[in-house]
Amino acid sequence: MANDIVDNFVASGNSARMDDIAKALPKSGPPAAEIADWVRSQIRANRFVPGQRLVEVDIIRRTGGSRFKVREAFQRLAAEGLLEIEEFKGAFVREASLDEVAQLYRARAALEGICAGDFARQASDADKEKLRIIAEKMETCVESGSPEQFGRLNSEWHAMLMHVTGNHVIADIVSRLNTPVHHLLFESFYRGDRMTEATKDHRAILDAILEGDAPAAEQAMRRHVENGLQFLTSLDKALFGT
Amino acid sequence: MANDIVDNFVASGNSARMDDIAKALPKSGPPAAEIADWVRSQIRANRFVPGQRLVEVDIIRRTGGSRFKVREAFQRLAAEGLLEIEEFKGAFVREASLDEVAQLYRARAALEGICAGDFARQASDADKEKLRIIAEKMETCVESGSPEQFGRLNSEWHAMLMHVTGNHVIADIVSRLNTPVHHLLFESFYRGDRMTEATKDHRAILDAILEGDAPAAEQAMRRHVENGLQFLTSLDKALFGT
DNA sequence: GTCAACAATATCGTTAGCCATCTTTTTGTT
DNA sequence: AACAAAAAGATGGCTAACGATATTGTTGAC
């Protein structure tokens, strides 16, 4: 992501053709949305940690965007709940309290539960098979011990479960719910036997879906997300708590 | 809120010199959040209708905010999903499709269901009594036929149900879910016998809560919200559909 | 009379520069 | 040596001006 921006910026400066420049130059810098994406990715990668102050000039230096765009991006991120902006002090990465995270997880459990029920009810056999295949790949990840691949597949699995039945809006809400705690999510698969537990949960959900038992699928999904929360809280205690 | 802004505008509009104002008013215009609130309220009151174009200068004139702040507010509202911004065309009030509204309602049903369950489990007797009293007031509104009072109490009822058990984050999510369809909500209580039906639903929820039956409370709340959606879809068909 | 091309206006997007505010550092006094 | 006050540096906020684009109105030809 960062490279995209830099390349884009450099490219527009180095272009040779007049035509190319004519079309490339109107956008002198990266658009505000791109800057927001970049900051978001930095936060997700734990490169920007909660409480850290985001200095405008610094972001401008790194992204090549103008001050105006950077501030627009900050506003967007603040509206998303990722940043907090204080007068004359600037933007900070928002720190989500454990209680807040718990509520976000409970919300996610409810929403993904709905989607799991929908999937059990409406999804075609082909879609169910797709879901099964991804789950299978994840199991091989557990064996080979590759948590980042597991994480990617996990995201894909959850996203597909929601999008297949057309619940794009709910999926969007869920993704926003995830963002503030994504750096913890990322770390969670490295610790303990979270992967094996998650796999067990996935299997339970998949079984309910294959049997067409929507309420069971919903319940299983809820339990799965709530297990994730429980793991996260124990992780938090181990890291920061006494 | 709106009056504050208007008064502010009139004051600055009638003054003679810009310089005088700059020195006379050490406090600058309303902050971006306030402008966003104002625009939001205008949309809620159906004064800004879906598809309408929001011209920057117009908002500046009306709110007294600077162009920068207005644009910041637009960004925030776009992130909230209320507006859509197109390049060189400006901000439009976003039109929520019926499918989108349906998903928002299903999400709301799930989230408020959780809170209803929490309430049944954790709320004190005093809080339960408070909830009962509000419901009682709403019943008198049905008899006397005052829908806007009913609407206010309804908001209070739902808000209290969530906040009492500390689910502030979930309540916040729900309020954002409501915003895009609030103008329809506003109209809904004027039509048919929605008020009496809602009252019946509320009574069922309250009964489950008073008995301490959390799952029943959750289910009742879900049904209540889903009934609201059903009413809204029928209303939409009656207004626009064939 | 209608349609198309061109011009004019209005609006949006961007940048640069100035002003207000906060933080930190330095200096002076107790 | 410690604390307070003032000044300097840094940071964010705001306005004004400029360039790009869409929309609208007008004029001319078919």
Coordinates of C-alpha atoms (C1' of nucleotides) in Angstrom, one line a residue:
Chain A
M1 CA 0.0 0.0 0.0
A2 CA 2.7 2.4 0.9
N3 CA 4.6 1.5 -2.2
D4 CA 1.5 2.1 -4.3
I5 CA 1.4 5.7 -3.1
V6 CA 5.1 6.3 -3.5
D7 CA 5.2 4.7 -6.9
N8 CA 2.1 6.7 -8.0
F9 CA 3.7 9.9 -6.8
V10 CA 7.1 9.2 -8.4
A11 CA 5.4 8.0 -11.6
S12 CA 3.5 11.2 -12.1
G13 CA 6.7 13.2 -11.7
N14 CA 8.8 11.0 -14.0
S15 CA 6.4 10.4 -16.8
A16 CA 7.8 11.0 -20.3
R17 CA 4.8 11.5 -22.6
M18 CA 2.7 14.6 -22.7
D19 CA -0.4 12.6 -23.0
D20 CA 0.5 10.5 -20.0
I21 CA 1.2 13.6 -18.0
A22 CA -2.0 15.2 -19.1
K23 CA -4.0 12.4 -17.8
A24 CA -1.8 11.6 -14.8
L25 CA -1.2 15.1 -13.5
P26 CA -4.7 16.3 -12.7
K27 CA -4.4 14.1 -9.7
S28 CA -1.2 15.6 -8.4
G29 CA -1.1 13.5 -5.3
P30 CA -2.9 10.4 -4.1
P31 CA -6.6 10.9 -3.4
A32 CA -7.8 11.3 0.2
A33 CA -9.3 7.8 0.2
E34 CA -5.9 6.3 -0.6
I35 CA -4.3 8.2 2.2
A36 CA -7.0 6.9 4.6
D37 CA -6.4 3.4 3.4
W38 CA -2.7 3.8 4.0
V39 CA -3.1 5.1 7.5
R40 CA -5.6 2.3 8.2
S41 CA -3.2 -0.3 7.0
Q42 CA -0.5 1.2 9.2
I43 CA -2.7 0.9 12.2
R44 CA -3.7 -2.6 11.3
A45 CA -0.1 -3.6 11.0
N46 CA 0.4 -2.2 14.4
R47 CA 2.9 0.3 13.0
F48 CA 0.8 3.1 14.4
V49 CA 0.0 2.1 18.0
P50 CA -3.0 3.3 20.1
G51 CA -2.3 6.6 21.7
Q52 CA 0.2 7.6 19.2
R53 CA 0.0 11.0 17.8
L54 CA -0.3 11.3 14.0
V55 CA 1.5 14.5 12.9
E56 CA 0.1 16.0 9.7
V57 CA 3.5 16.9 8.3
D58 CA 4.8 13.4 8.9
I59 CA 1.9 11.8 7.0
I60 CA 2.3 14.4 4.2
R61 CA 6.0 13.5 3.9
R62 CA 5.3 9.8 3.8
T63 CA 2.3 9.8 1.5
G64 CA 3.1 12.8 -0.7
G65 CA -0.5 14.0 -0.2
S66 CA -1.3 17.6 0.4
R67 CA -2.3 18.8 3.9
F68 CA -5.9 19.2 2.8
K69 CA -6.2 15.6 1.7
V70 CA -4.5 14.4 4.8
R71 CA -6.9 16.2 7.0
E72 CA -9.8 14.9 5.0
A73 CA -8.5 11.4 5.5
F74 CA -8.2 12.1 9.2
Q75 CA -11.8 13.1 9.3
R76 CA -12.9 10.0 7.6
L77 CA -10.9 7.8 9.9
A78 CA -12.2 9.7 12.9
A79 CA -15.8 9.1 11.7
E80 CA -14.9 5.4 11.4
G81 CA -13.8 5.5 15.1
L82 CA -10.1 4.7 14.3
L83 CA -8.7 8.1 15.2
E84 CA -9.6 10.8 17.7
I85 CA -9.1 14.4 16.9
E86 CA -8.5 17.0 19.6
E87 CA -8.3 20.7 19.1
F88 CA -4.8 22.0 18.6
K89 CA -3.4 18.6 19.6
G90 CA -4.1 16.7 16.5
A91 CA -5.1 13.1 15.6
F92 CA -4.4 10.2 17.9
V93 CA -4.9 6.5 17.2
R94 CA -7.9 5.7 19.3
E95 CA -7.5 3.2 22.1
A96 CA -10.3 0.7 22.4
S97 CA -11.0 -0.3 25.9
L98 CA -11.5 -4.0 26.7
D99 CA -15.2 -3.3 27.4
E100 CA -15.5 -1.6 24.0
V101 CA -13.9 -4.5 22.3
A102 CA -16.2 -6.9 24.1
Q103 CA -19.3 -5.0 22.8
L104 CA -17.9 -4.9 19.3
Y105 CA -17.4 -8.7 19.5
R106 CA -20.9 -9.3 20.8
A107 CA -22.3 -7.2 17.9
R108 CA -20.2 -9.1 15.5
A109 CA -21.4 -12.4 16.9
A110 CA -25.0 -11.4 16.5
L111 CA -24.5 -10.1 12.9
E112 CA -22.4 -12.9 11.7
G113 CA -24.8 -15.3 13.4
I114 CA -27.6 -13.9 11.2
C115 CA -25.5 -14.4 8.1
A116 CA -24.6 -17.9 9.0
G117 CA -28.3 -18.7 9.4
D118 CA -29.0 -17.1 6.0
F119 CA -26.3 -19.2 4.5
A120 CA -27.7 -22.4 5.9
R121 CA -31.1 -21.5 4.5
Q122 CA -30.2 -20.0 1.1
A123 CA -26.8 -20.9 -0.1
S124 CA -26.4 -23.2 -3.1
D125 CA -24.5 -26.5 -2.9
A126 CA -21.7 -25.0 -4.9
D127 CA -21.3 -22.2 -2.4
K128 CA -21.3 -24.6 0.5
E129 CA -18.7 -26.7 -1.2
K130 CA -16.6 -23.5 -1.7
L131 CA -16.8 -22.8 2.0
R132 CA -15.8 -26.4 2.9
I133 CA -12.8 -26.1 0.7
I134 CA -11.6 -23.0 2.3
A135 CA -12.0 -24.6 5.7
E136 CA -10.0 -27.5 4.5
K137 CA -7.2 -25.3 3.4
M138 CA -7.2 -23.7 6.8
E139 CA -6.8 -27.1 8.4
T140 CA -3.7 -27.7 6.4
C141 CA -2.4 -24.3 7.6
V142 CA -2.8 -25.5 11.2
E143 CA -0.7 -28.6 10.4
S144 CA 2.0 -26.7 8.6
G145 CA 1.9 -23.9 11.1
S146 CA 1.4 -20.8 9.0
P147 CA -0.6 -18.3 10.9
E148 CA -0.6 -15.5 8.5
Q149 CA -2.0 -17.7 5.7
F150 CA -4.5 -18.9 8.2
G151 CA -5.5 -15.4 9.0
R152 CA -6.0 -14.5 5.3
L153 CA -8.2 -17.6 4.7
N154 CA -10.1 -16.9 7.9
S155 CA -11.0 -13.4 6.6
E156 CA -12.0 -14.9 3.3
W157 CA -14.1 -17.5 4.9
H158 CA -16.0 -15.1 7.1
A159 CA -16.4 -12.6 4.2
M160 CA -17.7 -15.2 1.8
L161 CA -20.2 -16.5 4.4
M162 CA -21.8 -13.0 4.5
H163 CA -21.5 -11.9 0.8
V164 CA -22.9 -15.0 -0.8
T165 CA -26.3 -14.5 0.6
G166 CA -26.2 -10.8 -0.4
N167 CA -25.7 -9.4 3.0
H168 CA -23.2 -6.8 1.8
V169 CA -24.4 -4.1 4.1
I170 CA -24.1 -6.3 7.2
A171 CA -20.7 -7.4 5.9
D172 CA -19.6 -3.8 5.7
I173 CA -20.7 -3.1 9.2
V174 CA -18.8 -6.1 10.5
S175 CA -15.7 -5.1 8.7
R176 CA -15.9 -1.7 10.4
L177 CA -16.4 -3.4 13.7
N178 CA -13.2 -5.4 13.1
T179 CA -11.0 -2.5 12.2
P180 CA -10.3 -1.1 15.6
V181 CA -9.0 -4.3 17.0
H182 CA -7.4 -5.8 14.0
H183 CA -3.9 -5.6 15.3
L184 CA -4.9 -7.9 18.2
L185 CA -6.7 -10.2 15.8
F186 CA -3.5 -10.4 13.8
E187 CA -1.5 -11.4 16.8
S188 CA -4.1 -13.8 18.2
F189 CA -3.4 -16.6 15.7
Y190 CA 0.2 -16.7 16.8
R191 CA -0.6 -17.5 20.4
G192 CA -1.7 -20.7 22.1
D193 CA -3.8 -23.1 20.1
R194 CA -6.2 -20.5 18.8
M195 CA -6.0 -22.0 15.3
T196 CA -7.1 -25.5 16.3
E197 CA -9.9 -24.1 18.4
A198 CA -11.1 -21.9 15.6
T199 CA -11.0 -24.8 13.2
K200 CA -13.1 -26.8 15.6
D201 CA -15.6 -24.0 15.6
H202 CA -15.6 -23.7 11.9
R203 CA -16.3 -27.4 11.5
A204 CA -19.3 -27.1 13.8
I205 CA -20.6 -24.2 11.8
L206 CA -20.1 -26.0 8.6
D207 CA -21.8 -29.2 9.8
A208 CA -24.9 -27.2 10.8
I209 CA -24.9 -25.5 7.4
L210 CA -24.5 -28.7 5.5
E211 CA -27.4 -30.2 7.4
G212 CA -29.5 -27.1 6.6
D213 CA -30.0 -26.3 10.3
A214 CA -30.1 -22.5 10.3
P215 CA -30.7 -21.9 14.0
A216 CA -27.8 -24.3 14.8
A217 CA -25.6 -22.5 12.4
E218 CA -26.4 -19.2 13.9
Q219 CA -25.8 -20.4 17.4
A220 CA -22.5 -22.1 16.4
M221 CA -21.3 -18.9 14.7
R222 CA -22.2 -16.9 17.8
R223 CA -20.2 -19.2 20.0
H224 CA -17.3 -19.1 17.6
V225 CA -17.1 -15.3 17.8
E226 CA -17.6 -15.3 21.5
N227 CA -14.8 -17.8 21.8
G228 CA -12.6 -15.4 19.9
L229 CA -13.5 -12.6 22.3
Q230 CA -12.7 -14.9 25.3
F231 CA -9.3 -15.7 23.8
L232 CA -8.6 -12.1 23.2
T233 CA -9.4 -11.1 26.7
S234 CA -7.2 -13.8 28.1
L235 CA -4.5 -12.6 25.7
D236 CA -4.9 -9.1 26.9
K237 CA -4.6 -10.1 30.5
A238 CA -1.5 -12.1 29.7
L239 CA 0.1 -9.1 27.9
F240 CA -1.0 -6.1 30.0
G241 CA -3.0 -7.3 33.0
T242 CA -1.5 -8.4 36.3
Chain B
M1 CA -28.8 23.5 17.6
A2 CA -30.1 24.8 14.3
N3 CA -31.0 28.1 15.9
D4 CA -27.6 28.6 17.3
I5 CA -26.1 28.3 13.8
V6 CA -28.7 30.5 12.2
D7 CA -28.3 33.2 14.8
N8 CA -24.6 33.0 14.4
F9 CA -25.0 33.4 10.6
V10 CA -27.3 36.4 10.9
A11 CA -24.9 38.1 13.3
S12 CA -22.0 37.7 11.0
G13 CA -24.0 38.4 7.9
N14 CA -25.2 41.8 9.2
S15 CA -21.8 43.0 10.3
A16 CA -20.0 45.5 8.2
R17 CA -16.4 44.5 8.0
M18 CA -14.8 41.1 7.9
D19 CA -11.9 42.5 9.9
D20 CA -14.2 43.7 12.6
I21 CA -15.7 40.2 12.9
A22 CA -12.4 38.6 13.0
K23 CA -11.4 40.7 16.0
A24 CA -14.8 40.8 17.6
L25 CA -15.3 37.1 17.5
P26 CA -12.3 35.3 18.9
K27 CA -14.2 32.1 18.7
S28 CA -14.5 31.0 15.1
G29 CA -17.5 29.4 13.5
P30 CA -19.1 26.2 14.5
P31 CA -16.9 23.1 14.6
A32 CA -17.2 20.5 11.9
A33 CA -19.0 18.1 14.1
E34 CA -21.7 20.7 14.7
I35 CA -22.2 21.2 11.0
A36 CA -22.4 17.5 10.4
D37 CA -25.1 17.3 13.1
W38 CA -27.0 20.1 11.4
V39 CA -26.9 18.4 8.0
R40 CA -27.9 15.2 9.7
S41 CA -30.8 16.8 11.3
Q42 CA -31.9 18.3 8.1
I43 CA -31.8 14.9 6.4
R44 CA -33.7 13.4 9.3
A45 CA -36.4 16.1 9.0
N46 CA -36.7 15.2 5.4
R47 CA -35.7 18.8 4.5
F48 CA -32.8 17.4 2.5
V49 CA -34.3 14.5 0.4
P50 CA -32.4 11.6 -1.1
G51 CA -30.7 12.4 -4.4
Q52 CA -30.6 16.1 -3.5
R53 CA -27.4 17.9 -4.2
L54 CA -25.7 19.7 -1.3
V55 CA -23.9 22.7 -2.6
E56 CA -21.0 23.7 -0.4
V57 CA -21.7 27.5 -0.6
D58 CA -25.3 26.9 0.4
I59 CA -24.3 25.0 3.5
I60 CA -21.7 27.6 4.3
R61 CA -24.3 30.4 4.0
R62 CA -26.7 28.5 6.3
T63 CA -24.3 27.3 8.9
G64 CA -21.7 30.1 9.0
G65 CA -19.0 27.5 8.9
S66 CA -15.9 27.8 6.7
R67 CA -15.6 25.9 3.5
F68 CA -13.0 23.7 5.0
K69 CA -15.2 22.7 7.9
V70 CA -18.1 22.0 5.6
R71 CA -16.0 19.8 3.5
E72 CA -14.8 18.0 6.6
A73 CA -18.4 17.5 7.7
F74 CA -19.2 16.1 4.2
Q75 CA -16.4 13.6 4.6
R76 CA -17.7 12.5 7.9
L77 CA -21.2 12.1 6.7
A78 CA -20.0 10.2 3.6
A79 CA -18.1 7.9 5.9
E80 CA -21.3 7.4 7.8
G81 CA -23.1 6.5 4.6
L82 CA -25.4 9.4 4.6
L83 CA -23.9 11.3 1.7
E84 CA -22.2 10.3 -1.5
I85 CA -19.5 12.4 -2.9
E86 CA -18.7 12.4 -6.6
E87 CA -15.7 14.0 -8.2
F88 CA -16.5 17.5 -9.4
K89 CA -20.2 17.0 -8.8
G90 CA -20.3 17.3 -5.0
A91 CA -22.2 15.7 -2.2
F92 CA -25.6 14.0 -2.6
V93 CA -28.0 12.7 0.0
R94 CA -27.6 9.0 -0.4
E95 CA -30.6 7.0 -1.3
A96 CA -31.0 3.8 0.7
S97 CA -32.4 0.9 -1.3
L98 CA -35.1 -1.2 0.2
D99 CA -32.7 -4.1 0.3
E100 CA -30.3 -2.0 2.2
V101 CA -32.9 -0.8 4.7
A102 CA -33.9 -4.4 5.2
Q103 CA -30.4 -5.4 6.1
L104 CA -30.0 -2.4 8.4
Y105 CA -33.2 -3.5 10.2
R106 CA -32.1 -7.1 10.5
A107 CA -28.8 -5.8 12.0
R108 CA -30.7 -3.6 14.4
A109 CA -33.0 -6.5 15.4
A110 CA -30.0 -8.6 16.3
L111 CA -28.2 -5.9 18.2
E112 CA -31.2 -4.6 20.1
G113 CA -32.2 -8.2 20.8
I114 CA -28.9 -8.7 22.6
C115 CA -29.5 -5.6 24.7
A116 CA -33.0 -6.7 25.6
G117 CA -31.6 -10.0 26.8
D118 CA -28.9 -8.1 28.8
F119 CA -31.6 -5.9 30.3
A120 CA -33.7 -8.9 31.4
R121 CA -30.6 -10.4 33.0
Q122 CA -28.9 -7.4 34.6
A123 CA -31.3 -4.5 35.0
S124 CA -32.4 -3.4 38.5
D125 CA -36.0 -3.3 39.5
A126 CA -35.9 0.5 39.5
D127 CA -34.7 0.5 35.8
K128 CA -37.4 -2.0 34.9
E129 CA -39.9 0.2 36.5
K130 CA -38.6 3.2 34.6
L131 CA -39.0 1.3 31.3
R132 CA -42.6 0.3 32.3
I133 CA -43.5 3.9 33.0
I134 CA -42.3 5.1 29.6
A135 CA -44.2 2.3 27.9
E136 CA -47.3 3.4 29.9
K137 CA -46.8 7.0 28.7
M138 CA -46.7 5.7 25.1
E139 CA -50.0 4.0 25.6
T140 CA -51.6 7.2 26.6
C141 CA -50.1 8.7 23.4
V142 CA -51.9 6.1 21.4
E143 CA -55.2 7.0 23.0
S144 CA -54.7 10.7 22.6
G145 CA -53.3 10.3 19.1
S146 CA -50.0 12.2 19.3
P147 CA -47.6 10.5 17.1
E148 CA -44.6 12.9 17.5
Q149 CA -44.7 12.5 21.2
F150 CA -45.0 8.8 20.7
G151 CA -41.9 8.9 18.5
R152 CA -39.9 10.7 21.1
L153 CA -40.8 8.3 23.8
N154 CA -40.1 5.4 21.5
S155 CA -36.6 6.7 20.9
E156 CA -36.2 7.2 24.7
W157 CA -37.5 3.7 25.4
H158 CA -35.1 2.0 23.0
A159 CA -32.2 4.1 24.0
M160 CA -32.7 3.5 27.7
L161 CA -33.0 -0.3 27.1
M162 CA -29.5 -0.3 25.6
H163 CA -27.7 2.3 27.8
V164 CA -28.8 1.0 31.2
T165 CA -26.8 -2.2 30.8
G166 CA -23.8 -0.3 29.7
N167 CA -24.1 -1.2 26.0
H168 CA -23.1 2.3 24.8
V169 CA -21.1 1.1 21.9
I170 CA -23.9 -1.1 20.6
A171 CA -26.3 1.8 21.1
D172 CA -24.0 4.0 19.1
I173 CA -23.9 1.5 16.2
V174 CA -27.7 1.2 16.3
S175 CA -28.2 4.9 16.2
R176 CA -26.0 5.1 13.1
L177 CA -28.0 2.3 11.6
N178 CA -31.1 4.3 12.1
T179 CA -30.0 7.5 10.6
P180 CA -30.3 6.7 6.9
V181 CA -34.0 5.8 7.2
H182 CA -35.1 8.1 9.9
H183 CA -37.3 10.2 7.7
L184 CA -39.3 7.1 7.0
L185 CA -39.4 6.2 10.7
F186 CA -40.7 9.7 11.3
E187 CA -43.6 9.2 9.0
S188 CA -44.3 5.6 10.0
F189 CA -46.1 6.5 13.2
Y190 CA -48.6 8.6 11.3
R191 CA -49.8 5.8 9.2
G192 CA -52.1 2.9 9.9
D193 CA -52.2 1.4 13.4
R194 CA -48.4 1.2 13.8
M195 CA -48.6 2.7 17.2
T196 CA -50.9 0.1 18.6
E197 CA -48.9 -2.7 17.1
A198 CA -45.7 -1.3 18.5
T199 CA -47.3 -0.9 21.9
K200 CA -48.3 -4.6 21.8
D201 CA -44.7 -5.5 20.9
H202 CA -43.4 -3.4 23.7
R203 CA -45.7 -5.1 26.2
A204 CA -44.5 -8.5 25.1
I205 CA -40.9 -7.4 25.6
L206 CA -41.6 -5.9 28.9
D207 CA -43.4 -9.0 30.1
A208 CA -40.4 -11.1 29.2
I209 CA -38.1 -8.7 31.0
L210 CA -40.2 -8.6 34.2
E211 CA -40.2 -12.4 34.3
G212 CA -36.5 -12.4 33.9
D213 CA -36.7 -14.5 30.7
A214 CA -33.7 -13.2 28.7
P215 CA -34.1 -15.4 25.6
A216 CA -37.8 -14.6 25.4
A217 CA -36.9 -10.9 25.7
E218 CA -34.4 -11.1 22.9
Q219 CA -36.8 -12.9 20.7
A220 CA -39.6 -10.5 21.4
M221 CA -37.3 -7.6 20.6
R222 CA -36.2 -9.2 17.4
R223 CA -39.8 -9.7 16.3
H224 CA -40.6 -6.1 17.2
V225 CA -37.9 -4.6 15.0
E226 CA -38.7 -7.0 12.2
N227 CA -42.4 -6.0 12.4
G228 CA -41.2 -2.4 12.0
L229 CA -39.3 -3.4 8.9
Q230 CA -42.4 -5.2 7.5
F231 CA -44.5 -2.1 8.1
L232 CA -41.9 0.1 6.4
T233 CA -41.8 -2.1 3.3
S234 CA -45.5 -2.1 3.1
L235 CA -45.5 1.7 3.5
D236 CA -42.9 2.0 0.8
K237 CA -45.0 0.0 -1.6
A238 CA -48.0 2.1 -0.8
L239 CA -46.1 5.3 -1.4
F240 CA -43.9 4.5 -4.4
G241 CA -44.5 0.9 -5.6
T242 CA -47.3 -0.2 -7.9
Chain C
dG1 C1' -38.5 23.6 -35.3
dT2 C1' -34.9 20.7 -33.5
dC3 C1' -30.5 19.3 -32.6
dA4 C1' -25.6 20.1 -32.1
dA5 C1' -21.6 22.6 -31.0
dC6 C1' -19.7 26.2 -28.5
dA7 C1' -19.3 29.6 -24.9
dA8 C1' -20.3 31.3 -20.2
dT9 C1' -21.2 30.5 -15.6
dA10 C1' -21.3 28.1 -11.4
dT11 C1' -19.3 24.7 -8.5
dC12 C1' -15.8 21.6 -7.0
dG13 C1' -10.9 20.5 -5.9
dT14 C1' -6.4 22.0 -4.7
dT15 C1' -2.6 24.8 -3.0
dA16 C1' -0.2 28.4 -0.5
dG17 C1' 0.2 31.5 3.1
dC18 C1' -1.1 33.7 7.3
dC19 C1' -3.0 33.5 12.1
dA20 C1' -4.1 31.4 16.5
dT21 C1' -3.0 28.0 19.9
dC22 C1' -0.2 24.7 22.3
dT23 C1' 4.2 22.8 24.0
dT24 C1' 8.7 23.1 25.3
dT25 C1' 12.6 25.3 26.6
dT26 C1' 15.1 28.7 28.7
dT27 C1' 15.9 32.1 32.0
dG28 C1' 15.3 34.5 36.2
dT29 C1' 14.0 34.6 40.9
dT30 C1' 13.3 32.7 45.4
Chain D
dA1 C1' 18.1 23.6 43.4
dA2 C1' 13.4 24.2 42.4
dC3 C1' 9.6 26.5 40.6
dA4 C1' 7.4 29.9 37.7
dA5 C1' 7.0 32.9 33.9
dA6 C1' 8.0 34.2 29.3
dA7 C1' 9.6 33.5 24.8
dA8 C1' 10.5 30.6 20.9
dG9 C1' 9.4 26.8 18.1
dA10 C1' 6.1 23.6 16.4
dT11 C1' 1.5 22.4 15.2
dG12 C1' -3.1 22.9 13.8
dG13 C1' -6.9 26.0 11.8
dC14 C1' -8.6 29.3 8.4
dT15 C1' -9.0 32.3 4.4
dA16 C1' -8.2 33.6 -0.2
dA17 C1' -6.9 32.7 -4.8
dC18 C1' -6.4 29.6 -8.7
dG19 C1' -7.1 25.7 -11.8
dA20 C1' -10.2 22.0 -13.4
dT21 C1' -14.8 20.2 -14.5
dA22 C1' -19.8 19.9 -15.0
dT23 C1' -23.9 22.2 -16.2
dT24 C1' -26.5 25.4 -18.6
dG25 C1' -27.6 28.8 -22.0
dT26 C1' -27.1 30.5 -26.6
dT27 C1' -26.4 30.5 -31.3
dG28 C1' -26.2 28.6 -35.7
dA29 C1' -27.0 25.1 -39.2
dC30 C1' -29.8 21.6 -41.0

